[in-house]
């Protein structure tokens, strides 16, 4: 995914992340990668939804931090702090 993002191949990176999510439906890996790709694409609201899916599969501090950063980038930093 990092290589695809470095080449600005957002759609390919997103497809890769979603493929992982469909192959491993109980794992947080796919939605976490999807959130990262969407964040890089500045599609923050969609990234937050992807991180929420990942957190529903596994409560992990690293994912929660990524979600907070996306919320802050979306202009909802104060609300993110309150959560």
Short mmCIF file of N, CA and C in Angstrom, two decimals:
data_model
loop_
_atom_site.label_atom_id
_atom_site.label_comp_id
_atom_site.label_asym_id
_atom_site.label_seq_id
_atom_site.Cartn_x
_atom_site.Cartn_y
_atom_site.Cartn_z
N UNK A 1 0.83 -1.18 0.00
CA UNK A 1 0.00 0.00 0.00
C UNK A 1 0.88 1.25 0.00
N UNK A 2 1.95 1.23 0.77
CA UNK A 2 2.83 2.40 0.83
C UNK A 2 3.41 2.74 -0.53
N UNK A 3 3.81 1.72 -1.27
CA UNK A 3 4.37 1.95 -2.61
C UNK A 3 3.30 2.55 -3.53
N UNK A 4 2.09 2.02 -3.47
CA UNK A 4 1.01 2.54 -4.30
C UNK A 4 0.71 3.99 -3.94
N UNK A 5 0.72 4.30 -2.65
CA UNK A 5 0.47 5.68 -2.23
C UNK A 5 1.61 6.61 -2.67
N UNK A 6 2.84 6.11 -2.60
CA UNK A 6 3.98 6.92 -3.05
C UNK A 6 3.87 7.24 -4.53
N UNK A 7 3.26 6.33 -5.27
CA UNK A 7 3.06 6.54 -6.71
C UNK A 7 1.74 7.26 -7.00
N UNK A 8 1.06 7.69 -5.93
CA UNK A 8 -0.21 8.40 -6.04
C UNK A 8 -1.30 7.57 -6.72
N UNK A 9 -1.24 6.25 -6.50
CA UNK A 9 -2.22 5.33 -7.06
C UNK A 9 -3.26 5.01 -5.98
N UNK A 10 -4.02 6.04 -5.64
CA UNK A 10 -4.98 5.95 -4.54
C UNK A 10 -6.01 4.85 -4.78
N UNK A 11 -6.58 4.80 -5.96
CA UNK A 11 -7.62 3.80 -6.25
C UNK A 11 -7.08 2.38 -6.13
N UNK A 12 -5.85 2.16 -6.61
CA UNK A 12 -5.24 0.83 -6.50
C UNK A 12 -4.98 0.47 -5.04
N UNK A 13 -4.50 1.44 -4.26
CA UNK A 13 -4.24 1.19 -2.84
C UNK A 13 -5.55 0.90 -2.10
N UNK A 14 -6.59 1.63 -2.44
CA UNK A 14 -7.89 1.42 -1.83
C UNK A 14 -8.43 0.04 -2.19
N UNK A 15 -8.28 -0.35 -3.43
CA UNK A 15 -8.71 -1.69 -3.86
C UNK A 15 -7.96 -2.79 -3.12
N UNK A 16 -6.66 -2.59 -2.93
CA UNK A 16 -5.85 -3.56 -2.20
C UNK A 16 -6.34 -3.69 -0.76
N UNK A 17 -6.58 -2.55 -0.10
CA UNK A 17 -7.04 -2.57 1.28
C UNK A 17 -8.40 -3.26 1.39
N UNK A 18 -9.28 -2.98 0.47
CA UNK A 18 -10.62 -3.58 0.50
C UNK A 18 -10.56 -5.07 0.19
N UNK A 19 -9.60 -5.48 -0.64
CA UNK A 19 -9.41 -6.90 -0.92
C UNK A 19 -8.99 -7.63 0.35
N UNK A 20 -8.07 -7.03 1.11
CA UNK A 20 -7.65 -7.63 2.37
C UNK A 20 -8.84 -7.74 3.32
N UNK A 21 -9.65 -6.69 3.37
CA UNK A 21 -10.82 -6.70 4.26
C UNK A 21 -11.79 -7.83 3.88
N UNK A 22 -11.96 -8.08 2.59
CA UNK A 22 -12.89 -9.14 2.18
C UNK A 22 -12.30 -10.52 2.42
N UNK A 23 -10.98 -10.66 2.34
CA UNK A 23 -10.34 -11.96 2.59
C UNK A 23 -10.26 -12.29 4.07
N UNK A 24 -10.16 -11.26 4.90
CA UNK A 24 -10.03 -11.46 6.34
C UNK A 24 -11.10 -10.62 7.05
N UNK A 25 -12.37 -11.04 6.96
CA UNK A 25 -13.47 -10.21 7.44
C UNK A 25 -13.48 -9.94 8.95
N UNK A 26 -12.79 -10.73 9.73
CA UNK A 26 -12.75 -10.51 11.18
C UNK A 26 -11.53 -9.70 11.62
N UNK A 27 -10.62 -9.46 10.70
CA UNK A 27 -9.37 -8.76 11.03
C UNK A 27 -9.53 -7.25 10.87
N UNK A 28 -8.87 -6.48 11.71
CA UNK A 28 -8.90 -5.02 11.56
C UNK A 28 -7.94 -4.50 10.49
N UNK A 29 -7.10 -5.38 9.93
CA UNK A 29 -6.08 -4.93 8.98
C UNK A 29 -6.64 -4.22 7.77
N UNK A 30 -7.62 -4.82 7.12
CA UNK A 30 -8.17 -4.24 5.90
C UNK A 30 -8.78 -2.86 6.12
N UNK A 31 -9.70 -2.73 7.10
CA UNK A 31 -10.28 -1.42 7.33
C UNK A 31 -9.26 -0.38 7.81
N UNK A 32 -8.25 -0.84 8.55
CA UNK A 32 -7.21 0.10 8.99
C UNK A 32 -6.44 0.63 7.79
N UNK A 33 -6.05 -0.27 6.89
CA UNK A 33 -5.37 0.16 5.67
C UNK A 33 -6.26 1.06 4.83
N UNK A 34 -7.52 0.72 4.74
CA UNK A 34 -8.46 1.55 4.00
C UNK A 34 -8.52 2.95 4.60
N UNK A 35 -8.58 3.03 5.92
CA UNK A 35 -8.59 4.33 6.58
C UNK A 35 -7.33 5.13 6.28
N UNK A 36 -6.19 4.46 6.28
CA UNK A 36 -4.92 5.14 5.99
C UNK A 36 -4.92 5.71 4.57
N UNK A 37 -5.40 4.91 3.62
CA UNK A 37 -5.44 5.35 2.22
C UNK A 37 -6.39 6.55 2.09
N UNK A 38 -7.55 6.44 2.68
CA UNK A 38 -8.52 7.53 2.59
C UNK A 38 -8.01 8.80 3.27
N UNK A 39 -7.26 8.63 4.34
CA UNK A 39 -6.68 9.78 5.02
C UNK A 39 -5.68 10.48 4.10
N UNK A 40 -4.82 9.71 3.47
CA UNK A 40 -3.84 10.29 2.53
C UNK A 40 -4.57 11.03 1.40
N UNK A 41 -5.70 10.48 0.99
CA UNK A 41 -6.50 11.11 -0.08
C UNK A 41 -7.33 12.29 0.43
N UNK A 42 -7.18 12.61 1.70
CA UNK A 42 -7.92 13.69 2.35
C UNK A 42 -9.43 13.47 2.33
N UNK A 43 -9.81 12.22 2.36
CA UNK A 43 -11.23 11.84 2.44
C UNK A 43 -11.49 11.42 3.89
N UNK A 44 -11.40 12.41 4.77
CA UNK A 44 -11.36 12.17 6.20
C UNK A 44 -12.60 11.50 6.75
N UNK A 45 -13.77 11.92 6.32
CA UNK A 45 -15.00 11.32 6.84
C UNK A 45 -15.07 9.83 6.51
N UNK A 46 -14.66 9.48 5.31
CA UNK A 46 -14.63 8.06 4.92
C UNK A 46 -13.56 7.31 5.71
N UNK A 47 -12.45 7.96 5.97
CA UNK A 47 -11.38 7.33 6.77
C UNK A 47 -11.88 7.02 8.17
N UNK A 48 -12.63 7.94 8.75
CA UNK A 48 -13.17 7.74 10.10
C UNK A 48 -14.08 6.52 10.13
N UNK A 49 -14.92 6.38 9.11
CA UNK A 49 -15.82 5.23 9.02
C UNK A 49 -15.01 3.93 8.92
N UNK A 50 -13.96 3.94 8.13
CA UNK A 50 -13.11 2.75 8.00
C UNK A 50 -12.44 2.42 9.34
N UNK A 51 -11.93 3.44 10.04
CA UNK A 51 -11.32 3.19 11.35
C UNK A 51 -12.35 2.68 12.35
N UNK A 52 -13.58 3.16 12.26
CA UNK A 52 -14.64 2.64 13.14
C UNK A 52 -14.87 1.16 12.88
N UNK A 53 -14.86 0.75 11.61
CA UNK A 53 -15.00 -0.68 11.29
C UNK A 53 -13.85 -1.47 11.88
N UNK A 54 -12.64 -0.93 11.77
CA UNK A 54 -11.47 -1.63 12.33
C UNK A 54 -11.60 -1.74 13.85
N UNK A 55 -12.03 -0.66 14.49
CA UNK A 55 -12.17 -0.69 15.95
C UNK A 55 -13.28 -1.64 16.40
N UNK A 56 -14.29 -1.85 15.56
CA UNK A 56 -15.34 -2.80 15.92
C UNK A 56 -14.82 -4.24 15.87
N UNK A 57 -13.73 -4.45 15.16
CA UNK A 57 -13.13 -5.78 15.06
C UNK A 57 -12.07 -6.00 16.13
N UNK A 58 -11.40 -4.90 16.52
CA UNK A 58 -10.38 -4.99 17.57
C UNK A 58 -10.17 -3.61 18.17
N UNK A 59 -10.36 -3.52 19.47
CA UNK A 59 -10.08 -2.27 20.17
C UNK A 59 -8.57 -2.17 20.33
N UNK A 60 -7.97 -1.25 19.61
CA UNK A 60 -6.52 -1.08 19.65
C UNK A 60 -6.19 0.40 19.70
N UNK A 61 -5.27 0.75 20.57
CA UNK A 61 -4.88 2.14 20.73
C UNK A 61 -4.37 2.76 19.45
N UNK A 62 -3.61 2.00 18.67
CA UNK A 62 -3.04 2.53 17.43
C UNK A 62 -4.15 2.93 16.45
N UNK A 63 -5.17 2.12 16.35
CA UNK A 63 -6.28 2.45 15.45
C UNK A 63 -7.05 3.65 15.98
N UNK A 64 -7.25 3.69 17.29
CA UNK A 64 -7.96 4.83 17.90
C UNK A 64 -7.21 6.13 17.65
N UNK A 65 -5.89 6.08 17.71
CA UNK A 65 -5.08 7.28 17.43
C UNK A 65 -5.25 7.71 15.98
N UNK A 66 -5.22 6.75 15.06
CA UNK A 66 -5.41 7.07 13.64
C UNK A 66 -6.78 7.72 13.43
N UNK A 67 -7.80 7.20 14.12
CA UNK A 67 -9.14 7.76 14.02
C UNK A 67 -9.16 9.20 14.55
N UNK A 68 -8.50 9.41 15.68
CA UNK A 68 -8.44 10.75 16.25
C UNK A 68 -7.76 11.73 15.28
N UNK A 69 -6.67 11.31 14.69
CA UNK A 69 -5.94 12.17 13.74
C UNK A 69 -6.83 12.51 12.55
N UNK A 70 -7.59 11.53 12.06
CA UNK A 70 -8.50 11.78 10.94
C UNK A 70 -9.61 12.75 11.35
N UNK A 71 -10.14 12.57 12.56
CA UNK A 71 -11.19 13.49 13.05
C UNK A 71 -10.63 14.91 13.17
N UNK A 72 -9.42 15.02 13.67
CA UNK A 72 -8.78 16.33 13.80
C UNK A 72 -8.58 16.96 12.42
N UNK A 73 -8.12 16.18 11.46
CA UNK A 73 -7.91 16.69 10.10
C UNK A 73 -9.23 17.11 9.46
N UNK A 74 -10.31 16.45 9.86
CA UNK A 74 -11.63 16.79 9.33
C UNK A 74 -12.22 18.02 10.00
N UNK A 75 -11.49 18.57 10.97
CA UNK A 75 -11.95 19.77 11.65
C UNK A 75 -12.78 19.49 12.89
N UNK A 76 -12.76 18.25 13.36
CA UNK A 76 -13.56 17.88 14.53
C UNK A 76 -12.66 17.52 15.71
N UNK A 77 -11.54 18.21 15.84
CA UNK A 77 -10.58 17.89 16.89
C UNK A 77 -11.16 18.02 18.28
N UNK A 78 -11.93 19.07 18.55
CA UNK A 78 -12.51 19.26 19.88
C UNK A 78 -13.48 18.13 20.22
N UNK A 79 -14.29 17.72 19.26
CA UNK A 79 -15.22 16.62 19.49
C UNK A 79 -14.46 15.32 19.69
N UNK A 80 -13.37 15.14 18.93
CA UNK A 80 -12.58 13.92 19.06
C UNK A 80 -11.97 13.82 20.46
N UNK A 81 -11.55 14.94 21.00
CA UNK A 81 -11.00 14.95 22.35
C UNK A 81 -12.04 14.58 23.39
N UNK A 82 -13.27 14.95 23.13
CA UNK A 82 -14.36 14.69 24.08
C UNK A 82 -14.78 13.22 24.08
N UNK A 83 -14.45 12.49 23.05
CA UNK A 83 -14.89 11.09 22.94
C UNK A 83 -14.13 10.18 23.88
#
